Coordinates of C-alpha atoms in Angstrom, one line a residue:
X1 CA -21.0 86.6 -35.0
X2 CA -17.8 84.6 -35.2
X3 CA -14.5 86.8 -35.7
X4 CA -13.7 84.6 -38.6
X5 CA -16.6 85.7 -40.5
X6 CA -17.3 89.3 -41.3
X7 CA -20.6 89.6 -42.8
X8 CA -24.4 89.0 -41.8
X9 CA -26.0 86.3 -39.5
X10 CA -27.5 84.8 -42.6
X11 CA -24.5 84.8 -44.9
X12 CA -22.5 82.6 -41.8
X13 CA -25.3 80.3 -41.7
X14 CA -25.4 80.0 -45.5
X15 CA -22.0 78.9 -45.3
X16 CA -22.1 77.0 -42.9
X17 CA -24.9 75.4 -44.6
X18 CA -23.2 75.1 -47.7
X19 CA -19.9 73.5 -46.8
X20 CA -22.4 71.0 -45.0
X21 CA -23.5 69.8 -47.8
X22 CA -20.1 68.9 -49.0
X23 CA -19.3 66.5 -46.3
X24 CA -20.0 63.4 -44.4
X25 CA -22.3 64.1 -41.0
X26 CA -20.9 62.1 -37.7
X27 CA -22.5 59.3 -37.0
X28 CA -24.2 61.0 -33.9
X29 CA -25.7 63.0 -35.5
X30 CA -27.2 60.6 -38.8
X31 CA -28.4 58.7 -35.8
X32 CA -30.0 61.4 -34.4
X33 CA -31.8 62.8 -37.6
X34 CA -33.1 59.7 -38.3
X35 CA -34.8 59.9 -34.6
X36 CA -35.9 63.0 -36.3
X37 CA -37.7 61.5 -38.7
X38 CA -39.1 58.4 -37.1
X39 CA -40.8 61.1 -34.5
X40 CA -42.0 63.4 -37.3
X41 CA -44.0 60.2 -39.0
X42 CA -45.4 59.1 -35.7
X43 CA -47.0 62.8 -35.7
X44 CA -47.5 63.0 -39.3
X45 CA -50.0 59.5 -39.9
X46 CA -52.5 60.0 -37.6
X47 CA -52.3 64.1 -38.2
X48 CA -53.3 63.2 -41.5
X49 CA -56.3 61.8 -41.3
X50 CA -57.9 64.5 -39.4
X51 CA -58.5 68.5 -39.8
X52 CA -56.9 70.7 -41.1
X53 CA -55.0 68.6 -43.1
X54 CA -58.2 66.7 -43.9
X55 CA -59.7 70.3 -45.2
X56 CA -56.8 71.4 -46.9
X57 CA -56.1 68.5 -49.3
X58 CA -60.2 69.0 -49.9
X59 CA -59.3 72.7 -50.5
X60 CA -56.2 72.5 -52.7
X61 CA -57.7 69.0 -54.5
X62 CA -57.2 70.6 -58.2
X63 CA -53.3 70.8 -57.4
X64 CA -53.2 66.9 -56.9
X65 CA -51.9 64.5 -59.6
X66 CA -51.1 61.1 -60.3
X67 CA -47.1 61.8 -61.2
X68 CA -44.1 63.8 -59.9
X69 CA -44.3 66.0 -57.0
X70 CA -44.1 64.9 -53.4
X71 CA -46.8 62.7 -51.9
X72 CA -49.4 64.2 -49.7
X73 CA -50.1 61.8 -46.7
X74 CA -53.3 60.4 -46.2
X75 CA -54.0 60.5 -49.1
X76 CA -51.3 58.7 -51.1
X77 CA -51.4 61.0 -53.9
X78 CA -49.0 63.4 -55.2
X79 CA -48.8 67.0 -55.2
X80 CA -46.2 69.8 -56.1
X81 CA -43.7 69.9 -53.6
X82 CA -45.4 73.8 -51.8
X83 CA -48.6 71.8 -51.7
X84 CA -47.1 68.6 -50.3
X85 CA -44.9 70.4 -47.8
X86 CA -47.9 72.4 -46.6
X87 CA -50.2 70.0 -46.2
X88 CA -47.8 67.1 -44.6
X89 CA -46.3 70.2 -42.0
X90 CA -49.9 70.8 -41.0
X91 CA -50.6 67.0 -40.2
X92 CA -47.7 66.8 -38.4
X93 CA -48.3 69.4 -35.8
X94 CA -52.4 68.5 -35.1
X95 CA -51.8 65.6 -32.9
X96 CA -49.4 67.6 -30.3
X97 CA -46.7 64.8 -30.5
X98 CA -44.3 66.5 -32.4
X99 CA -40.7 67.1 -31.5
X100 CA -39.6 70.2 -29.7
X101 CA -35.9 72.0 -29.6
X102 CA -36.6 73.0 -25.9
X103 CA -33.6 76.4 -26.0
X104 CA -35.6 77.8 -28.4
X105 CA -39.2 77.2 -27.7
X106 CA -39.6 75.4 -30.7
X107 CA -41.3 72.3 -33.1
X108 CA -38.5 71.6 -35.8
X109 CA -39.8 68.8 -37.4
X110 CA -42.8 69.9 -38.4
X111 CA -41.7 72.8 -40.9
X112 CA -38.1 71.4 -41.6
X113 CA -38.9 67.9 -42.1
X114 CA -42.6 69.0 -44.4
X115 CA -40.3 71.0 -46.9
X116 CA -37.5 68.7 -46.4
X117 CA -39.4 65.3 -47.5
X118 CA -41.2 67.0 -50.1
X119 CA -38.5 68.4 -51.7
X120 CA -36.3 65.1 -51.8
X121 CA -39.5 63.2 -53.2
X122 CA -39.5 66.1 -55.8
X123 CA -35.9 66.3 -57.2
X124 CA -35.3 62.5 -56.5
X125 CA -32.5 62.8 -53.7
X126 CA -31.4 59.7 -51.9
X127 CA -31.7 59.3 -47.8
X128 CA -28.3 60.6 -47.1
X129 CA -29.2 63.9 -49.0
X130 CA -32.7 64.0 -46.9
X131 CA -31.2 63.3 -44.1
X132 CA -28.4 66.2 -44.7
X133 CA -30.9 68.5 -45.6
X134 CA -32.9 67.8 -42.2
X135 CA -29.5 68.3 -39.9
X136 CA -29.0 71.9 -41.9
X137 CA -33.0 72.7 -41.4
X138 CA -32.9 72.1 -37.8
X139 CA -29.1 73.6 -37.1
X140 CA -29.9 77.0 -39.0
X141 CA -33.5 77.5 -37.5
X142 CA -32.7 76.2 -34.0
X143 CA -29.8 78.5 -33.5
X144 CA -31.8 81.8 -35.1
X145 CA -34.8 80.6 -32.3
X146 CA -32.2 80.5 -29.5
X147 CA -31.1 84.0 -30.6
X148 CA -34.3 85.9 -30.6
X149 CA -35.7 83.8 -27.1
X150 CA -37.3 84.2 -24.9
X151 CA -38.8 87.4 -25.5
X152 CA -40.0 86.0 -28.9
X153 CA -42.4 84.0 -27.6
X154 CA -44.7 86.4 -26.0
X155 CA -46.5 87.1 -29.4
X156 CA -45.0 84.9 -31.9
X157 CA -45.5 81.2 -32.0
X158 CA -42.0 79.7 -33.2
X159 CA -42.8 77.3 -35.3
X160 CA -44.4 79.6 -37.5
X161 CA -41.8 82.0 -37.5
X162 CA -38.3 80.0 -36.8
X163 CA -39.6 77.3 -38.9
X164 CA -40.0 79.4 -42.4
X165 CA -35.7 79.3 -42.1
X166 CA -35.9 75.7 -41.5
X167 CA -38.0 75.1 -44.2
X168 CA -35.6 77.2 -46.5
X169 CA -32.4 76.1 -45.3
X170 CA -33.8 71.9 -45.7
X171 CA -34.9 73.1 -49.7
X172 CA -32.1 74.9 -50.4
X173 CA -29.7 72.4 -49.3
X174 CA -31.6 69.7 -51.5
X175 CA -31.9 72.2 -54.5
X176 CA -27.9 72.3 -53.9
X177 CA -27.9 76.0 -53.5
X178 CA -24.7 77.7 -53.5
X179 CA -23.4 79.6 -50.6
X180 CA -24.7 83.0 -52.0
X181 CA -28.2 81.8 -53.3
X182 CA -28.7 79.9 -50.2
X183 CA -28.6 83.0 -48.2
X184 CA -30.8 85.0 -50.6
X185 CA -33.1 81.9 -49.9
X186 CA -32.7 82.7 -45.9
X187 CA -33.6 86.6 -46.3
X188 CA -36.5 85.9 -48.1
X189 CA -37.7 83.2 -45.5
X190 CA -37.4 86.0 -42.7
X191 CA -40.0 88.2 -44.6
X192 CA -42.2 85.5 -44.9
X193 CA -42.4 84.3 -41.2
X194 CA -45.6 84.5 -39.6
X195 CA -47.4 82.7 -36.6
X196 CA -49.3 84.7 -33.8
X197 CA -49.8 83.2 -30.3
X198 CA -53.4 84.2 -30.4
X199 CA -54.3 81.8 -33.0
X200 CA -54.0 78.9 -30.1
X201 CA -55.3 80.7 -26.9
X202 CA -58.9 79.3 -29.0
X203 CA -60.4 76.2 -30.3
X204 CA -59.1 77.2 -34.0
X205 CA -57.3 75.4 -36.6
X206 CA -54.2 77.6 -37.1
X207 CA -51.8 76.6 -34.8
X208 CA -51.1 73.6 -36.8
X209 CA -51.3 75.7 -40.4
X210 CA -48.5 77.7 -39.2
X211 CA -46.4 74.5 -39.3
X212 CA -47.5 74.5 -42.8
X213 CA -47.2 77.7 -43.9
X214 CA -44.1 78.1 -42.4
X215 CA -43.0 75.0 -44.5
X216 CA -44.4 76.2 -47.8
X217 CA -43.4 79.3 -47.4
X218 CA -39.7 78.2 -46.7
X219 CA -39.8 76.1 -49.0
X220 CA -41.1 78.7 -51.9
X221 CA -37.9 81.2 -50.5
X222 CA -35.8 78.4 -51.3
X223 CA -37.2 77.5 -54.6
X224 CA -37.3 81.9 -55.8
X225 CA -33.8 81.9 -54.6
X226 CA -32.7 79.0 -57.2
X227 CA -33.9 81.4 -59.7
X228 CA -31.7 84.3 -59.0
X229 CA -34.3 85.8 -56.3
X230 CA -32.6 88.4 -53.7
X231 CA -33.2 89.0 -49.9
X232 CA -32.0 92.0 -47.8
X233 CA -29.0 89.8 -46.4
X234 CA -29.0 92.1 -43.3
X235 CA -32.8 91.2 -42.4
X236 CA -31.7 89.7 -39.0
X237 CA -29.7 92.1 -37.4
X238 CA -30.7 95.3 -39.5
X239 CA -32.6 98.2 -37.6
X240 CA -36.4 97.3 -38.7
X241 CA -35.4 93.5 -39.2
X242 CA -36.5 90.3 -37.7
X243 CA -34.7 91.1 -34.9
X244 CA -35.9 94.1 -33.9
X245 CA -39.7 93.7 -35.3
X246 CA -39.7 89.9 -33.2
X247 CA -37.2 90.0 -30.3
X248 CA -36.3 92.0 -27.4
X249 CA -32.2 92.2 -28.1
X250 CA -31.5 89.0 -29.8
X251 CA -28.6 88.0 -29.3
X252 CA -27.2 87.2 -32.6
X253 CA -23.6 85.7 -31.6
X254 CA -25.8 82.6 -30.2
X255 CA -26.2 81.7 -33.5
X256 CA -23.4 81.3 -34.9
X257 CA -21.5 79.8 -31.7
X258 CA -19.8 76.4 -32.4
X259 CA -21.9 76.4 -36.0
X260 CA -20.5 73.1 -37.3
X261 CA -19.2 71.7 -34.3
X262 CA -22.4 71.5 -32.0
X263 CA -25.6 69.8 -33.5
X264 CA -28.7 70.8 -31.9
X265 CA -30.5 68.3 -33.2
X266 CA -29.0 65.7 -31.3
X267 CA -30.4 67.6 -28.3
X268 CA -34.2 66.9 -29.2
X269 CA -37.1 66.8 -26.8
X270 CA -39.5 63.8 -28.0
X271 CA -43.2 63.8 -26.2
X272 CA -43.9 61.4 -24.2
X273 CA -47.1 62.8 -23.9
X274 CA -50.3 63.9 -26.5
X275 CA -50.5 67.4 -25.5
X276 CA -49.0 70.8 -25.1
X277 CA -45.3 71.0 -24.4
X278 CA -45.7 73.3 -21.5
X279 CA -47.8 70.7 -19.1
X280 CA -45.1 68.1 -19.1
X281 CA -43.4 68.1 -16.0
X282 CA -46.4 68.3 -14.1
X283 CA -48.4 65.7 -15.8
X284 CA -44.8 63.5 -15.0
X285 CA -44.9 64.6 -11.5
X286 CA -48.7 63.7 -11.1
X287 CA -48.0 60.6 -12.3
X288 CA -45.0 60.1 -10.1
X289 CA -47.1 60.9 -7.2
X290 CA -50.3 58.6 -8.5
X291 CA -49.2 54.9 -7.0
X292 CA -49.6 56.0 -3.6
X293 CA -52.9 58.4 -4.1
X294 CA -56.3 57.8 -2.8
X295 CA -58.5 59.7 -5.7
X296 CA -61.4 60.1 -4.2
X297 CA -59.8 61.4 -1.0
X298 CA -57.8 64.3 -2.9
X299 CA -59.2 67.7 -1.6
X300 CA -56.5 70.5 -4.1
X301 CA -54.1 70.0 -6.4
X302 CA -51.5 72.6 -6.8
X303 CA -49.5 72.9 -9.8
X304 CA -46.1 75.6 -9.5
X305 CA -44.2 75.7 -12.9
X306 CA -43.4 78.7 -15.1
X307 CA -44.9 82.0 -16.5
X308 CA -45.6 80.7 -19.7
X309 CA -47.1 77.5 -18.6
X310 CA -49.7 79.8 -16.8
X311 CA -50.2 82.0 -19.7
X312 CA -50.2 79.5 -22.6
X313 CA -52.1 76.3 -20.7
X314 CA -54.5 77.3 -17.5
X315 CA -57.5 76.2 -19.1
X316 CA -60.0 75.2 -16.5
X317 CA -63.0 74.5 -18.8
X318 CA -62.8 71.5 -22.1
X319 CA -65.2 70.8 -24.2
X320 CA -63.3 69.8 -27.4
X321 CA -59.3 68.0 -28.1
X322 CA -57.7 71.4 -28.7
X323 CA -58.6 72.4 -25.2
X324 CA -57.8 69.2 -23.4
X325 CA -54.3 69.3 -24.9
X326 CA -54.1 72.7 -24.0
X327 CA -55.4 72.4 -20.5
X328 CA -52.8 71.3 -17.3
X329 CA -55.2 70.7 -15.2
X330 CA -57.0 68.6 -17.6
X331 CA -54.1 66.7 -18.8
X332 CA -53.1 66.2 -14.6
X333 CA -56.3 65.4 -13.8
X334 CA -56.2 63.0 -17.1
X335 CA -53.4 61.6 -15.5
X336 CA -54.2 60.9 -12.6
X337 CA -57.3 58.8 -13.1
X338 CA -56.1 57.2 -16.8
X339 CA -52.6 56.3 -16.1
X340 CA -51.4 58.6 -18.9
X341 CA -52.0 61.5 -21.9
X342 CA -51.7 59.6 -25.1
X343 CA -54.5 59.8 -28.3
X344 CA -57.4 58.7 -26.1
X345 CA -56.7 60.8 -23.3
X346 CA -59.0 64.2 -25.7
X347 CA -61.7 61.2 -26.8
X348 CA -65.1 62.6 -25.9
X349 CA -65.8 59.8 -23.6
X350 CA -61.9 60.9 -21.8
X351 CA -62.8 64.7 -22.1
X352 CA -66.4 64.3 -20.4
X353 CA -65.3 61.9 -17.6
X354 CA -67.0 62.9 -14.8
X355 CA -64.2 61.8 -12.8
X356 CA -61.7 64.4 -14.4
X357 CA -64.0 66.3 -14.6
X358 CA -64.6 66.8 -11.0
X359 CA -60.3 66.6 -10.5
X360 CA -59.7 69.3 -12.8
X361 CA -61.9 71.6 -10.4
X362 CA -59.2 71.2 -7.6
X363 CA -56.2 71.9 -9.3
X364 CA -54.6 75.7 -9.2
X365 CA -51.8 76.7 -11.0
X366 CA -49.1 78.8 -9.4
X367 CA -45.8 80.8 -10.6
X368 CA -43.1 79.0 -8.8
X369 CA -39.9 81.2 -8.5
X370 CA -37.1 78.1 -9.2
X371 CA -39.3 77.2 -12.4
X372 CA -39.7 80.4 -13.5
X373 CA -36.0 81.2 -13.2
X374 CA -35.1 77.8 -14.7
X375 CA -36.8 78.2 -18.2
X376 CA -36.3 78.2 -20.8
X377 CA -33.5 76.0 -20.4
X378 CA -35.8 73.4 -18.5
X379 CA -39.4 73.5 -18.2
X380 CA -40.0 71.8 -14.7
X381 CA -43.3 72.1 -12.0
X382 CA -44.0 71.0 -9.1
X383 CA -47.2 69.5 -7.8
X384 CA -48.9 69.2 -4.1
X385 CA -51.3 67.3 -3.5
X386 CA -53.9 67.7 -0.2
X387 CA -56.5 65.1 1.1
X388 CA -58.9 65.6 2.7
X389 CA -57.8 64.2 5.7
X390 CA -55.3 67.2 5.7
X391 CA -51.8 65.0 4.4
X392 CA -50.3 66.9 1.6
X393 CA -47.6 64.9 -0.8
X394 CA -45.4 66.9 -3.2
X395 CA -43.4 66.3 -6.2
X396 CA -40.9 68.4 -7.9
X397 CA -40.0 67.6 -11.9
X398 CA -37.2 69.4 -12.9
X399 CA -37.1 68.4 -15.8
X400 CA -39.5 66.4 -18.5
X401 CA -39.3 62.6 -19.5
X402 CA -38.2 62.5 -23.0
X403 CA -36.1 66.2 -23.0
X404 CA -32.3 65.7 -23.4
X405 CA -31.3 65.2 -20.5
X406 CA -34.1 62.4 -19.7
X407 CA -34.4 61.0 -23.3
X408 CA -36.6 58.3 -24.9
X409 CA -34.7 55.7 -26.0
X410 CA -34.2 54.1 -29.0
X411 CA -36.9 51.6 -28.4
X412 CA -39.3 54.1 -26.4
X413 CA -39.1 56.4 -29.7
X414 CA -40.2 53.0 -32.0
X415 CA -42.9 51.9 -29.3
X416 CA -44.0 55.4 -29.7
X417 CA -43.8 55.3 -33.2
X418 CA -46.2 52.1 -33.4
X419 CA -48.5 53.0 -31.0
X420 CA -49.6 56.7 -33.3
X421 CA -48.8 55.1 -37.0
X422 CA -50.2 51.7 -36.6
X423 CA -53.8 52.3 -36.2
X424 CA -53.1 54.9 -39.3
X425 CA -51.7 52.5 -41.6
X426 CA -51.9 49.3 -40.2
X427 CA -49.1 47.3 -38.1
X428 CA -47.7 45.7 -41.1
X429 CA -47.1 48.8 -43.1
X430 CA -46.0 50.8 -39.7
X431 CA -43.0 48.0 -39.1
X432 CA -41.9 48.1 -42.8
X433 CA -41.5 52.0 -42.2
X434 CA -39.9 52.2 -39.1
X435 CA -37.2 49.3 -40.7
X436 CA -36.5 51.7 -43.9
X437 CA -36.5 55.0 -41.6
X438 CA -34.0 53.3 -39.7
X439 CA -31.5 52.8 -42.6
X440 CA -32.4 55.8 -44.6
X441 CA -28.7 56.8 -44.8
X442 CA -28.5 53.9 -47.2
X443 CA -31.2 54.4 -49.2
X444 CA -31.4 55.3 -53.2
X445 CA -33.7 57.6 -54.8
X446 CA -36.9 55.4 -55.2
X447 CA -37.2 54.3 -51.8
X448 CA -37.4 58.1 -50.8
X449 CA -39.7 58.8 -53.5
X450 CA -42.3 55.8 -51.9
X451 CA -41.7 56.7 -48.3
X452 CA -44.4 55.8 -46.2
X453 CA -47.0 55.8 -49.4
X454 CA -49.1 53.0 -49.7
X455 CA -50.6 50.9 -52.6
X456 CA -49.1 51.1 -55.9
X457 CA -47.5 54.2 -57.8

């Protein structure tokens, strides 16, 4: 908590949030949202043509129609803006190739930018409002993630939880919530957040449905709030609050810190690879170490990284894509014989190739003490390899290609961009996209309303 402000955690974020709203964002940062949003669409098209997204809209097909409301992707129909924002936040986090706030353990886009689109197509804001909205989603829920880390992750998956404020904060600010109703909208959200780690230590479908719950439910918060619904204002920090239910002592003056002055979002990871977060650095140290390898001459592989890489990603048997993207030693070995982890790398021809298949067998994954004191601030590894002829050649990543200290670029984040959304939509349709996302500052009402949709209204 700031001296200047006196009251709860949520009521300084709610005015932070709402005296956001009333002026112009730097430059940096409009530049940086919109890399926001170009990544969340690269996740979103392909996400949304698989399950659960695929399922849902089959589920929830009576709530489609053919006016108003937000579109649902895949689909090119349109939906009430919960429906929309669930649906859309769920295809956005199936692929594995959404963004990630690295401090907080943490997928922003998918919830913030679900409720956020939705509800802009909805109450027919213009880019600069959508783009507003995003900044506030990701600022408010970044900086309560940081706060409650890293004890939070041991049972609670973050994007579930954090991003139910994200959600809320992106709908309020479009609803144009006042200072007071935008905090009501934050205490309900903190009620609502759910998302338990166990749901993704199996081949299920809920990892990416708490993306989507987390964006409907933010998103229905916001929308209660708008209506003269109340919250408990002192959910964070209160004695059986989020805080104390969720964290281990958060540390609630890291939220507030610099709120207004520091953007978080312009401190982004964007994957550079198809998979799980946590296998990163070594897949980039594998394939640092890969020019100079004899394959068939490789005896062990050892991986050292953190705790939680162990915990969340030493799969050593994959059978289906929500194992390979969950498996380090199958995205390493992956690596290692394909030249990367992109889509193809959990095909069933990539995830039964014999060859990593019998690579994956080699590797072990090991606790290394400078990792494991490094994160969460930087998720590094490094990885041995011996041959069988007894040389051994190492490589230490301390850091991950596309975190913010080792960014894509500009025109890695659009080849990225074409390479997931053209096969989805086609290359024509991809490149009119990407063009429009790139001047969505400028843009009025309709072209938000038709983002990304195809065919005729």
């Amino acid at each position: 908590m700031t001296a200047a402000h006196s009251g709860t955690v949520i009521e300084a974020l709610a005015d932070y949030a709402a005296s956001e709203g009333e002026r112009s964002l730097p430059e940096e940062v409009l530049h940086h949202a919109k890399r926001a949003l170009i990544d969340w669409f690269a996740a979103l098209l392909p996400g949304a043509q698989l399950p659960p997204a695929t399922l849902l809209t089959a589920a929830l097909a009576d709530e489609f129609g053919a006016e108003g409301g937000a579109v649902v992707y895949g689909t090119g129909r349109r939906a009430p803006l919960r429906t929309a924002a669930l649906i859309n936040a769920t295809a956005s986090h199936s692929i594995e190739f959404d963004d990630i706030f690295r401090d907080a353990i943490y997928h922003p886009g998918c919830p913030v930018i679900g409720a956020a689109l939705a509800a802009a197509q909805t109450v027919g804001a213009d880019g600069a409002a959508l783009l507003r909205a995003i900044v506030i989603g990701y600022e408010v829920s970044t900086r309560i993630g940081v706060a409650v880390q890293p004890s939070h992750y041991r049972y609670w998956h973050t994007t579930g939880t954090i991003g139910t404020f994200g959600a809320a904060a992106a709908t309020a600010s479009l609803l144009r919530l006042d200072a007071g109703r935008f905090a009501h909208a934050l205490a309900t959200a903190a009620t609502m957040a759910a998302g338990l780690q166990q749901a993704f230590r199996s081949d299920a479908m809920s990892k990416p449905l708490h993306a989507g719950h987390a964006a409907e439910a933010g998103a229905l918060s916001a929308l209660a709030a708008s209506r003269g619904v109340t919250g408990a204002l002192d959910v964070l920090e209160g004695e059986a609050g989020f805080g104390a239910a969720m964290s281990r002592g958060a540390d609630w003056p890291r939220a507030v810190a610099d709120l207004g002055r520091r953007y978080n979002i312009c401190a982004m990871t964007f994957k550079n690879h198809g998979c799980c977060g946590h296998a990163f650095a070594a897949i980039d140290a594998a394939l640092a170490l890969r020019p100079g390898l004899d394959l068939d001459a490789i005896e062990a592989i050892t991986i050292g990284t953190y705790r939680t890489a162990l915990d969340v990603t030493d799969r050593r048997a994959v059978a289906t894509p929500f194992e390979g993207r969950f498996s380090t030693p199958f995205t390493v070995a992956s690596a290692l014989v394909h030249g990367s982890v992109r889509l193809d790398a959990v095909s069933p021809e990539r995830l039964a190739d014999p060859r990593v298949q019998a690579l994956m067998r080699r590797v072990a994954m090991v606790v290394d003490p400078d990792c494991e004191a490094a994160f969460p601030a930087r998720r590094s590894a490094v990885v041995t390899v011996t041959l069988t002829d007894g040389r051994s050649f190492a490589q230490r990543q301390p850091t991950r290609k596309g975190d913010p200290d080792a960014p894509l670029t500009d025109n890695e984040l659009a080849d990225k961009f074409r390479e997931l959304a053209s096969p989805a939509v086609g290359d024509a349709a991809a490149a009119d996209l990407l063009a429009t996302l790139r001047v969505l500052d400028t843009a009025p009402a309709e072209t938000v309303a038709q983002l990304g949709r195809p065919g005729p209204d």
